[in-house]
XYZ file of C-alpha atoms in Angstrom:
558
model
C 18.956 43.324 -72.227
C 17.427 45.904 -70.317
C 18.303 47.526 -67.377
C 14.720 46.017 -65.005
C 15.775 42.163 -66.252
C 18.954 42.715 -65.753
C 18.399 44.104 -61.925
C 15.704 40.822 -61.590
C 18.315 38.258 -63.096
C 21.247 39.317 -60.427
C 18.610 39.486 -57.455
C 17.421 36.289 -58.401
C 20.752 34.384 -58.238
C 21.893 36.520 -55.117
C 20.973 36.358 -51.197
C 21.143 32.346 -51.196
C 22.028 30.602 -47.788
C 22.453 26.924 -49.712
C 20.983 23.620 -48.522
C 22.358 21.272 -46.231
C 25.427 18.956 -46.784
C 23.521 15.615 -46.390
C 21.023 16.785 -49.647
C 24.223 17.860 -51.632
C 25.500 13.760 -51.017
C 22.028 12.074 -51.826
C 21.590 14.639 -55.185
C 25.472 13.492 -55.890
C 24.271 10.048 -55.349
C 22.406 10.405 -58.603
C 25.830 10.319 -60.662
C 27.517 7.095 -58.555
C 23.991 5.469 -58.599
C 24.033 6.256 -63.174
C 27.376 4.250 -62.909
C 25.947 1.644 -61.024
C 23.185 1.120 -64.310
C 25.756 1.632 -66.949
C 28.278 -0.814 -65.464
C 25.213 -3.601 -65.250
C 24.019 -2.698 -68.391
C 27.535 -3.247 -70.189
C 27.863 -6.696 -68.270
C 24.746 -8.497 -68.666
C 23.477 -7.002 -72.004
C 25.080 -7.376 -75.395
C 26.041 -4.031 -76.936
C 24.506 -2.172 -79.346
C 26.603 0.104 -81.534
C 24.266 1.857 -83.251
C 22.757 2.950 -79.836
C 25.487 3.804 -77.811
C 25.865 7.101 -78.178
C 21.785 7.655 -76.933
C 21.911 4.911 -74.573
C 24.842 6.835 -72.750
C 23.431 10.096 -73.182
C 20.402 8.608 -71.309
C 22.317 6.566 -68.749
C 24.758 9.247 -67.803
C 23.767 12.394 -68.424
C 20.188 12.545 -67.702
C 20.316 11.195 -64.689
C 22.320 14.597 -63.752
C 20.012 16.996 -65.536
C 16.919 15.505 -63.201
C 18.883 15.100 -59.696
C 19.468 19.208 -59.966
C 16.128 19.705 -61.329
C 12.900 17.735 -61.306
C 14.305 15.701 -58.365
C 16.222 17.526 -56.461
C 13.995 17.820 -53.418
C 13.627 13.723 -53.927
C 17.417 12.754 -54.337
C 17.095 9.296 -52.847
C 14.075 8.624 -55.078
C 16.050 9.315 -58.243
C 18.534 6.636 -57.130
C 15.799 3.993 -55.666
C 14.801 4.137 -59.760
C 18.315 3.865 -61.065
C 19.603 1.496 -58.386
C 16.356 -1.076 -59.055
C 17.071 -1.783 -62.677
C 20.695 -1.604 -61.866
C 19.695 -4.838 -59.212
C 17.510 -6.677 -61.461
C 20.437 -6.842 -63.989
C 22.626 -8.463 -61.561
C 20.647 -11.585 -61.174
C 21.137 -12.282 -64.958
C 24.413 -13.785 -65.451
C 27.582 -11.850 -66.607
C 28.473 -11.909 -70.397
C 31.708 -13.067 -71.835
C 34.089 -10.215 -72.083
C 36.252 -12.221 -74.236
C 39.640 -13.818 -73.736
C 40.674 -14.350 -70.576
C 43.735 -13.213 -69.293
C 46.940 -15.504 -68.113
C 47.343 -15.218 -64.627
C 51.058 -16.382 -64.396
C 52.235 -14.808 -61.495
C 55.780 -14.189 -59.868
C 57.045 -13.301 -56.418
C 57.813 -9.884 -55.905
C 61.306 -10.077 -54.973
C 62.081 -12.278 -58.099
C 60.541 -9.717 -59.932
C 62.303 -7.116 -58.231
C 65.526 -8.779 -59.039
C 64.811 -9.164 -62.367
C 63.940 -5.065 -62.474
C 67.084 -4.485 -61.536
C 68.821 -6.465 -63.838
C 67.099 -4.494 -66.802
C 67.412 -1.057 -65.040
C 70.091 1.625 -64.643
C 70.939 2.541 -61.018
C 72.183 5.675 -62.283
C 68.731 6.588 -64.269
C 65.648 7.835 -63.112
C 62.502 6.012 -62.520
C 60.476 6.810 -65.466
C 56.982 5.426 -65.452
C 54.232 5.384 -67.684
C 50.315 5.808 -66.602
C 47.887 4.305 -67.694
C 44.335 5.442 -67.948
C 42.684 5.141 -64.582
C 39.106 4.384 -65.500
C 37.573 5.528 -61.762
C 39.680 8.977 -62.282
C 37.750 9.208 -65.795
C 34.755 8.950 -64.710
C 35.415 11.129 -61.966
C 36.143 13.846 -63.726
C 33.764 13.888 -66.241
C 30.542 13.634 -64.027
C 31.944 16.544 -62.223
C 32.561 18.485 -65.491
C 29.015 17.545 -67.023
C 27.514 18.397 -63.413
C 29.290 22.003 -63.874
C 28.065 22.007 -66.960
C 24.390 22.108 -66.225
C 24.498 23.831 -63.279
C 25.796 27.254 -64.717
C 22.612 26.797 -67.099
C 20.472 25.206 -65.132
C 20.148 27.987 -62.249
C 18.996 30.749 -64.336
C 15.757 28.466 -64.668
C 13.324 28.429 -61.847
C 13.157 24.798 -62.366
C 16.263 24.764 -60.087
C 15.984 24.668 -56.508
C 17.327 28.170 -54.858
C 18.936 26.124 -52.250
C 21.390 24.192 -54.689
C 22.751 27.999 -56.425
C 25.899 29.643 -54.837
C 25.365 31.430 -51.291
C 25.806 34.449 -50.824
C 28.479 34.499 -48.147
C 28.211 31.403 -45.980
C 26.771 28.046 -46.745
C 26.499 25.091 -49.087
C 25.821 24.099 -52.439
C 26.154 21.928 -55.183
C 27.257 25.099 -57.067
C 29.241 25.922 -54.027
C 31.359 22.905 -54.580
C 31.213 22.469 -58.323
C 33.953 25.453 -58.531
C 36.608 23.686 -55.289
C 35.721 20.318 -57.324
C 36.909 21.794 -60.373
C 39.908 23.111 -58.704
C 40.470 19.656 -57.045
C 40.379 17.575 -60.015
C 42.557 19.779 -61.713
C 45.323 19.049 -58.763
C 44.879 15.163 -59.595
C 45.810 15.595 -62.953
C 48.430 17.487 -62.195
C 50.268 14.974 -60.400
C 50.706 13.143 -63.445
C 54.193 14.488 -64.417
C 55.117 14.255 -60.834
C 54.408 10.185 -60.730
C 55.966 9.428 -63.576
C 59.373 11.456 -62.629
C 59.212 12.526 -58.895
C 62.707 14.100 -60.069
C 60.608 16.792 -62.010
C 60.474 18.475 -58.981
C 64.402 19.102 -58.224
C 64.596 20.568 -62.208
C 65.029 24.007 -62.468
C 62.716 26.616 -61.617
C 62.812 29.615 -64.610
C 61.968 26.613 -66.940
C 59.349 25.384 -65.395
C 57.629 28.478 -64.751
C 58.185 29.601 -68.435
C 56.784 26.175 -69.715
C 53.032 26.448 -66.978
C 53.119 29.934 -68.146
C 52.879 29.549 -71.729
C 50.503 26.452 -70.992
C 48.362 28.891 -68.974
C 48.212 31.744 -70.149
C 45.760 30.741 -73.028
C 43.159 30.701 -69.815
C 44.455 33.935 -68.452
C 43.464 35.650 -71.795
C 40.242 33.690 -71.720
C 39.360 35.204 -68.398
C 40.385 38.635 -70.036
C 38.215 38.848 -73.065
C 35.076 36.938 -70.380
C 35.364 40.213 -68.451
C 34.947 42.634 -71.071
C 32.450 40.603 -72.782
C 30.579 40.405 -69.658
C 30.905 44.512 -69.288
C 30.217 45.105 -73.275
C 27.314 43.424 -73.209
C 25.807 44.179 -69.940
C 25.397 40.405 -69.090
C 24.499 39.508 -65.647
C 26.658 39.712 -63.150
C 27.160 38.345 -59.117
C 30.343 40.479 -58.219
C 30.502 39.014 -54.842
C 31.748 36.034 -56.449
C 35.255 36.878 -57.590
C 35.084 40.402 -57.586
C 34.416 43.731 -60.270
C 36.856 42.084 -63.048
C 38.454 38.961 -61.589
C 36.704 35.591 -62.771
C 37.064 31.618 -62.450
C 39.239 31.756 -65.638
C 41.862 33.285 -63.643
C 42.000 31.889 -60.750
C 42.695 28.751 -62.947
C 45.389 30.360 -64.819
C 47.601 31.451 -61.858
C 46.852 28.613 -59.445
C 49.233 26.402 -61.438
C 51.989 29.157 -61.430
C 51.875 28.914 -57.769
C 52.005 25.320 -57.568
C 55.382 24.970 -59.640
C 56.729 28.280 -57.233
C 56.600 25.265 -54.370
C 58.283 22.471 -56.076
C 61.641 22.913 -54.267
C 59.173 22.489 -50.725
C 57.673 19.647 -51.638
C 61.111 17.610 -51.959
C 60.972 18.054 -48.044
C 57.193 18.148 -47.344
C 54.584 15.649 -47.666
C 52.121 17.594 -50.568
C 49.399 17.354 -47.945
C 51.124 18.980 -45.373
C 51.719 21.624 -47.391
C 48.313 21.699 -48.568
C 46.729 22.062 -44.576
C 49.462 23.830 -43.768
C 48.350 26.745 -46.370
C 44.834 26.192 -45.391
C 45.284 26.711 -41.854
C 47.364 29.727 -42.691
C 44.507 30.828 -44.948
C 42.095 30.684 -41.961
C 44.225 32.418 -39.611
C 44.939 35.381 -42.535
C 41.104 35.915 -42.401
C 40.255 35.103 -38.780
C 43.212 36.987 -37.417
C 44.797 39.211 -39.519
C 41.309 40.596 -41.289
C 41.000 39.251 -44.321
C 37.268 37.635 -43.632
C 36.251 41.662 -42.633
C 38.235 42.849 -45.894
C 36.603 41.025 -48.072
C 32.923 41.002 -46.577
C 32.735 44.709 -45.488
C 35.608 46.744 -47.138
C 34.114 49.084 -50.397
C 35.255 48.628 -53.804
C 37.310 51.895 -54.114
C 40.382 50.289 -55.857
C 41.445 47.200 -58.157
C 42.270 45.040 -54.695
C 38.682 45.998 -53.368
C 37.277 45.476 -56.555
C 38.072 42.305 -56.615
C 39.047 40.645 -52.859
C 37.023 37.524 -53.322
C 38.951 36.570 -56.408
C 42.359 37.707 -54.722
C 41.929 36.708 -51.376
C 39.938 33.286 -52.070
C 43.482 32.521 -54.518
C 45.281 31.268 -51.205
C 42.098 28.789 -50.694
C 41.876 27.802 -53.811
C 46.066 26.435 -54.058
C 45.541 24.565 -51.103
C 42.365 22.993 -52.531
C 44.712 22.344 -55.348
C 47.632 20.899 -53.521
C 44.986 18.458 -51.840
C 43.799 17.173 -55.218
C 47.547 16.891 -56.006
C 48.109 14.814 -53.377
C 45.553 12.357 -54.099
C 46.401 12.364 -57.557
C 50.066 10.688 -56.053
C 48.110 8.052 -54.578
C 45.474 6.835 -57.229
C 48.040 7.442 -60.311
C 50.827 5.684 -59.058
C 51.066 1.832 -58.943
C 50.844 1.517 -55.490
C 49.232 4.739 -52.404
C 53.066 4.432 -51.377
C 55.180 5.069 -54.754
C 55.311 8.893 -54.669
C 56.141 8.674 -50.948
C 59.239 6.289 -51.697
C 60.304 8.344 -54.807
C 60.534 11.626 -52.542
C 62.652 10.369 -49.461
C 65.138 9.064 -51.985
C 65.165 12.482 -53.571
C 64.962 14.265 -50.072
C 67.790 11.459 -48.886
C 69.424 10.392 -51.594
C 72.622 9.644 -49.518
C 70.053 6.512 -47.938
C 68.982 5.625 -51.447
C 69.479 1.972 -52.009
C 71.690 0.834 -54.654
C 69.646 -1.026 -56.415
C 66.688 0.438 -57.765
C 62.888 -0.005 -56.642
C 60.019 -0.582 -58.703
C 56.452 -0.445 -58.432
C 56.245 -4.420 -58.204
C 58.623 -4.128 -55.132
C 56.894 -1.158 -53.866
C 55.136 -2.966 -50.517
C 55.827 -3.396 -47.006
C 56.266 -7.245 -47.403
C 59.162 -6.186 -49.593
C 60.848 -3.695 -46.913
C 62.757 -6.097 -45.271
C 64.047 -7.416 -48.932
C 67.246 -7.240 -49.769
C 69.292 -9.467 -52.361
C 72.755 -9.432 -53.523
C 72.576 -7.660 -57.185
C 75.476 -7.612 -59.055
C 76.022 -4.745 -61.423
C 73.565 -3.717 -63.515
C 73.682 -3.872 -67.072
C 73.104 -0.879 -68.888
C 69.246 0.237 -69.756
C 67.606 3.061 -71.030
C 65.905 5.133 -68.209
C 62.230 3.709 -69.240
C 62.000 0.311 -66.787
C 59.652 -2.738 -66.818
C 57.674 -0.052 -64.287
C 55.621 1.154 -67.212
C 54.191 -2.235 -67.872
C 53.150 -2.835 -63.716
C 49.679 -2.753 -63.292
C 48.096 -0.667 -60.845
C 46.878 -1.663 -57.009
C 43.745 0.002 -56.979
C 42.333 -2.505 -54.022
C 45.177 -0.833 -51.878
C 44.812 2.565 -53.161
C 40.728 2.262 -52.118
C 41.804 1.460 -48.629
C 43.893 4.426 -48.404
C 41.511 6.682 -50.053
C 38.558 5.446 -47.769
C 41.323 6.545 -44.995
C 41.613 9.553 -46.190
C 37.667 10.120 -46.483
C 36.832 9.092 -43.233
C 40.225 12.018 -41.811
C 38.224 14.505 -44.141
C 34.925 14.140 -42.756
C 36.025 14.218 -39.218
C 37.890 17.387 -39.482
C 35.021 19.075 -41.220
C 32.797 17.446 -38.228
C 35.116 19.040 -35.895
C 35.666 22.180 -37.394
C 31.566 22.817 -37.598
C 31.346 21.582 -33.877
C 33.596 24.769 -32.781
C 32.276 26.956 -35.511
C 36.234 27.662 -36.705
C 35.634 30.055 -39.530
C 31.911 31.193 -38.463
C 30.688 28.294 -41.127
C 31.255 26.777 -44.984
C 31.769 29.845 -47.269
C 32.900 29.874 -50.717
C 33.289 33.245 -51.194
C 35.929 33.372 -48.575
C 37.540 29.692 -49.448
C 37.902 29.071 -45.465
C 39.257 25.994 -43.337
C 35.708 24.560 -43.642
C 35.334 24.858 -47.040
C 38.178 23.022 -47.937
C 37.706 20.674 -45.609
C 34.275 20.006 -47.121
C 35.991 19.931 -50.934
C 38.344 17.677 -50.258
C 35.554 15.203 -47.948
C 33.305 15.064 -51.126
C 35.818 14.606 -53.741
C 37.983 11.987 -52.373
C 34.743 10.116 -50.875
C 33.072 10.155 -54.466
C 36.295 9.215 -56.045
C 36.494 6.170 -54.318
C 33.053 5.335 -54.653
C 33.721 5.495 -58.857
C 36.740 3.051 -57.665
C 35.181 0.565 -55.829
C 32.362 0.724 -58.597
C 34.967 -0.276 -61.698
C 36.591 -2.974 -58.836
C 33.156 -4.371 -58.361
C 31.700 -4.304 -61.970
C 35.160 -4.923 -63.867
C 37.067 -7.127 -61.511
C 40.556 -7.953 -62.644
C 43.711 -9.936 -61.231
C 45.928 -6.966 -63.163
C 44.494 -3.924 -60.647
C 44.395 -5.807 -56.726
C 46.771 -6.923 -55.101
C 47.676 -11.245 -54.245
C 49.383 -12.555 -51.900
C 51.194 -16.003 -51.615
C 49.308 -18.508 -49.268
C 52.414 -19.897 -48.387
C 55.104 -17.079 -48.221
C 52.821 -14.555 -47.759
C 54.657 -12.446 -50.080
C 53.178 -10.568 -52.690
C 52.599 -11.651 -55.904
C 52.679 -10.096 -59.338
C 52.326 -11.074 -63.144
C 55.007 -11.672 -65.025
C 56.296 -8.921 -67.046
C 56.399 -10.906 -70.419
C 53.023 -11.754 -69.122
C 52.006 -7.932 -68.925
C 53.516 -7.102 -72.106
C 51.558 -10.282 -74.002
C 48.388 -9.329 -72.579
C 48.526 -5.447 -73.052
C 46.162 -5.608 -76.377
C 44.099 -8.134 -74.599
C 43.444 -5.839 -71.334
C 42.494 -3.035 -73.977
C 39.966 -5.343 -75.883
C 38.112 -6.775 -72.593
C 37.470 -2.966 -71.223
C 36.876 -1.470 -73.894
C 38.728 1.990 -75.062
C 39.962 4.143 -72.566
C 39.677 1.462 -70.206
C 36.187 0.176 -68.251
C 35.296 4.016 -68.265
C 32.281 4.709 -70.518
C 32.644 5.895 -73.914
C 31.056 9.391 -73.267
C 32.976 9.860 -69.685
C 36.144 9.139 -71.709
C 35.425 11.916 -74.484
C 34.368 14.269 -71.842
C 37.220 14.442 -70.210
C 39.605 13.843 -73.155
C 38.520 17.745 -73.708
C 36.687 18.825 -70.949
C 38.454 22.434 -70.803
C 37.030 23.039 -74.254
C 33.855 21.462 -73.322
C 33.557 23.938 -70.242
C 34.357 27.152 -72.734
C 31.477 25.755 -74.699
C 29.248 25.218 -71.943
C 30.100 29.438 -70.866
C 29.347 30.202 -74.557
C 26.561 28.591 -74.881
C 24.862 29.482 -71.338
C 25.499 32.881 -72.585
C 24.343 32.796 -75.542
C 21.088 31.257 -74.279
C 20.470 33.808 -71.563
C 20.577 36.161 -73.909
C 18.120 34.741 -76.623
C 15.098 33.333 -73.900
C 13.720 34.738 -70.479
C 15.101 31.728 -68.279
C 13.918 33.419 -65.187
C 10.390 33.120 -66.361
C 10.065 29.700 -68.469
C 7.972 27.373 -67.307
C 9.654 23.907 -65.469
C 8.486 21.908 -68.717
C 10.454 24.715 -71.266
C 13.156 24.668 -68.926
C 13.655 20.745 -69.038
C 13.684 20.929 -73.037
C 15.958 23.820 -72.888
C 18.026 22.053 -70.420
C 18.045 18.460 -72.431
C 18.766 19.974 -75.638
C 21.824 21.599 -74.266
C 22.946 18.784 -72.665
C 22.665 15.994 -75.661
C 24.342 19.119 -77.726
C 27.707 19.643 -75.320
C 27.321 15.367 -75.625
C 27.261 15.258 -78.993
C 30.371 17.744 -79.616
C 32.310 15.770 -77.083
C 31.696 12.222 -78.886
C 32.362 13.533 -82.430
C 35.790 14.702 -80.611
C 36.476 11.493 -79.185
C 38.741 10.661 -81.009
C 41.197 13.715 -80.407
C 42.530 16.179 -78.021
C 41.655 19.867 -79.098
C 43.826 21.382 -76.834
C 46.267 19.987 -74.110
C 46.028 22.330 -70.702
C-alpha cells in the first residue's frame, strides 16, 4: 500500500463530528422494523425449507446493509417499506403453530410450598436459563450491524456522518463499540443468575479461570497490532491509542469485573456501574484526564495509548450496566437477582424456607406457610423448569429506558462533559449506550411478546384471589418438547440471529479478517456506490453463510 493512499485512507475516516442522535434511532429502526417482517412472515406464511437460509439473509441482513448505506439519509423510508408488507401480513390470519399447550395453572403459594418440599434449605438456588429469544436477537443485529460498519465506512457509499468522530459526537459507529461492550455485560450475568452465590466464591480462582478464558483475546489484540504495523494498514490512533486496540479492552474489562465481586454482595450492580461513571467524569473533568488524553504528546507507552487506557474506566461501567440488565431479563422474574443478593448480603434475615422463582412476586411477600422439614434434594430445584416473566421484565426495562433517556437529556441540557465523546467514554456517552441498548432491547421483547404470545412467558393473575398464578411444574416438564417444537430452535429467535450469536466472537474475528483483507485487495475509497453495494452484499451473505453452516456448534466459548 503506498505511502499517498495510505495518508488519503486515514484522512478520510478522521475529522468526523457524527450525526445527530434522533438519525442514529430511525437508521436503528431499520433492524426492529426487519423483525417486525420476519415475525409476520413466519406467522401467516407456511415455511419453506429450502429457502430459509436466502429468505433470512434477505429479511435480516439486508435490511442493515441499506439503512447504513443507500438509505441512510432516508431511515424512516426504509422502515415505511418494511413496516407495509409487515401490515398487510397481519390481516391474513395466523397459521397453526401446532399443539397447543395445557394451561393448567396453580397458585403461587401452593407452588411455593410444593418447592420447598422438593428443595434443600441448606443448598443453593441453582437455576437453569433458558434461551431468551429477544436477548438473541439482540445481540446478533448488533453484531451483524458491527459487522458491516467496519467495512462499510471505507466505501464512500457510507455517509461521513454515521463513521466514528473524531473527539466529540455521535455515531452509529460511535455506539457499535459501547453496544458491544454492553451486550457483553448481559451475557455475563448469566453465571451470576443462575448462582448469585458465585459471587461470595473465592477470588484467586476466579480470576485464574476469566484469565485463561480471556486471554485468547488479549493475544488476539497482540498479533492485530503488529499486523497492523507489519503491514502498514491504516490506522486512526486517536481511537485507542499507538498499540492499544478493541481486542484489549475486551480482554481486561472482564478481569475487572470479577476484581468487584466481593462489592457487589453489598451494592446494587447499577450503583456500582454510575457510581464508576460519575467517578470517570470527575477523573477527566477534574483531575485532567479529558486534557491528558486530548492534548498531552505521545512521548511514552501511557501517552501512546491514553484513549485505550483512560477510556478502560468507561468502558467497565458500560459493562457493569449491561450486567445489570442482564439480572433482570435472564432471571425469571426483574426481581430474582435482587432477592438472591440481600439473602447473601443478610443471610442472618434469610427465610427458612427457600424461595423460588414461582414465589418470586410482591403478591407473595406477605406469604408465609408452616413448612415442615424438608426432605432432602439435590441443589438443582423445580426453578429450572419456571418459565420466564418477560411481560414484567418489559415494564421494568421500559423503566429503565425512560431513567436513561432523561439523564442523557439532562446531562446535554448542562453540557456535563462538554458533549457525547467516545474517545473519552464520558458521563454522556454512557448515558447514551445504555439509553439505546436497553430501549432497543425491549423493543426486540415486546416484538417476540406480540408476534409469539405465550401463557409460559407473562404473568396471570387469579380473578378471584388476585394471587398469581403459575403452571404446574409436571405441566412445565410435559410440555418442555412441545414449547421447543411451536418456536422453533433456539426459541422464536430466527434461525440466522440464533447462529450469529451462537459464535458471534468468531464471526467478529472474521469480519476484521476479512475487512482487511479486502482493503487491501480493492481501492474502497474510490469504488463507485453500485461496486460498493456488491462488495458490501457479498460480504455480508459470506459472514451469513459461515455462521449458518456453524449453526449447529459453538467454535469457541468466550
Amino acid at each position: 500500500m503506498s505511502d499517498d493512499y495510505k495518508a488519503s485512507k486515514e484522512a478520510f475516516v478522521s475529522g468526523m463530528t457524527g450525526s445527530s442522535i434522533g438519525h442514529i434511532n430511525l437508521v436503528s429502526s431499520a433492524a426492529l422494523a426487519s423483525i417486525a417482517l420476519h415475525s409476520a412472515v413466519r406467522t401467516r406464511l407456511p415455511p419453506t425449507r429450502p429457502l430459509q437460509f436466502t429468505g433470512e439473509v434477505l429479511l435480516l441482513v439486508a435490511p442493515l446493509i441499506a439503512s447504513v448505506t443507500i438509505f441512510a439519509n432516508a431511515p424512516a423510508l426504509l422502515s415505511f417499506f418494511l413496516l407495509l408488507p409487515t401490515a398487510l401480513l397481519l390481516l391474513l390470519p395466523r397459521r397453526e403453530s401446532g399443539t397447543p399447550l395445557p394451561s393448567t395453572l396453580t397458585h403461587s403459594r401452593a407452588s411455593s410450598r410444593d418447592a420447598s418440599v422438593q428443595g434443600s434449605s441448606n443448598a443453593p438456588a441453582v437455576i437453569s436459563i433458558p434461551p431468551l429469544p429477544a436477548l438473541t436477537t439482540y445481540r446478533s443485529h448488533m453484531l451483524l450491524l458491527t459487522f458491516i460498519c467496519i467495512l462499510a465506512v471505507d466505501f464512500p457509499v457510507f455517509p461521513r456522518p454515521l463513521a466514528k468522530c473524531e473527539t466529540f459526537g455521535v455515531s452509529i459507529m460511535d455506539l457499535g463499540v459501547g453496544s458491544f461492550v454492553f451486550s457483553q455485560g448481559v451475557v455475563s450475568a448469566i453465571p451470576l443468575v443462575k448462582n448469585p452465590a458465585h459471587l461470595t466464591e473465592p477470588l484467586l480462582p476466579k480470576l485464574s479461570s476469566v484469565f485463561r478464558k480471556c486471554s485468547p483475546i488479549l493475544l488476539l489484540g497482540l498479533l492485530r497490532t503488529i499486523s497492523v504495523k507489519g503491514t502498514e494498514y491504516p490506522e486512526h490512533v486517536t481511537e485507542y491509542g499507538v498499540y492499544w486496540n478493541f481486542f484489549i479492552t475486551l480482554a481486561l474489562i472482564p478481569i475487572l469485573q470479577v476484581l468487584l465481586h466481593p462489592v457487589m454482595i453489598h451494592l446494587p450492580i447499577s450503583l456500582l456501574g454510575v457510581i464508576i461513571a460519575i467517578s470517570h467524569q470527575l477523573a477527566l473533568s477534574m483531575g485532567g484526564l479529558q486534557a491528558f488524553v486530548l492534548e498531552a504528546p505521545r512521548v511514552g507507552f501511557i501517552s501512546a495509548n491514553k484513549e485505550g487506557i483512560v477510556s478502560l474506566t468507561g468502558y467497565l461501567a458500560i459493562h457493569l450496566l449491561g450486567l445489570s440488565t442482564g439480572t433482570l431479563v435472564l432471571a425469571p422474574t426483574p426481581s430474582y437477582f435482587r432477592r438472591r443478593l440481600q439473602q447473601l448480603a443478610h443471610p442472618r434475615l434469610t427465610p427458612s424456607r427457600p424461595r423460588t422463582p414461582s414465589s418470586d412476586s410482591d403478591s407473595d411477600d406477605g406469604a408465609s406457610s408452616p413448612s415442615s422439614a424438608p426432605a432432602p434434594a439435590p441443589a438443582l430445584s423445580l426453578a429450572h423448569e419456571q418459565r420466564r416473566e418477560n411481560d414484567k421484565t418489559a415494564t421494568e426495562l421500559c423503566s429503565y429506558a425512560v431513567l436513561w433517556w432523561v439523564l442523557l437529556g439532562g446531562l446535554k441540557l448542562f453540557g456535563a462533559g462538554g458533549g457525547v465523546s467516545r474517545r473519552l467514554v464520558n458521563l454522556q456517552y454512557i448515558a447514551w449506550v445504555a439509553a439505546y441498548n436497553v430501549t432497543f432491547l425491549l423493543g426486540y421483547l415486546v416484538l417476540d411478546l406480540v408476534f409469539f404470545p405465550s401463557p409460559l412467558s407473562t404473568s396471570i393473575y387469579s380473578p378471584t384471589s388476585k394471587l398469581k398464578v403459575h403452571p404446574d411444574p409436571d405441566t412445565l416438564k410435559a410440555t418442555r418438547h412441545l414449547r421447543g417444537r411451536e418456536l422453533g430452535a433456539g426459541g422464536s429467535a430466527p434461525a440466522l440471529l440464533d447462529a450469529v450469536n451462537k459464535n458471534g466472537l468468531v464471526l467478529f474475528l472474521l469480519a476484521n479478517v476479512a475487512t482487511g483483507l479486502i482493503n487491501l485487495s480493492l481501492p474502497t475509497m474510490y469504488m463507485s456506490d453500485a461496486s460498493a453495494m456488491l462488495v458490501l452484499s457479498l460480504y455480508g451473505f459470506g459472514l451469513s453463510a459461515v455462521a449458518w453452516s456453524c449453526r449447529h456448534r459453538r467454535l469457541w466459548r468466550f
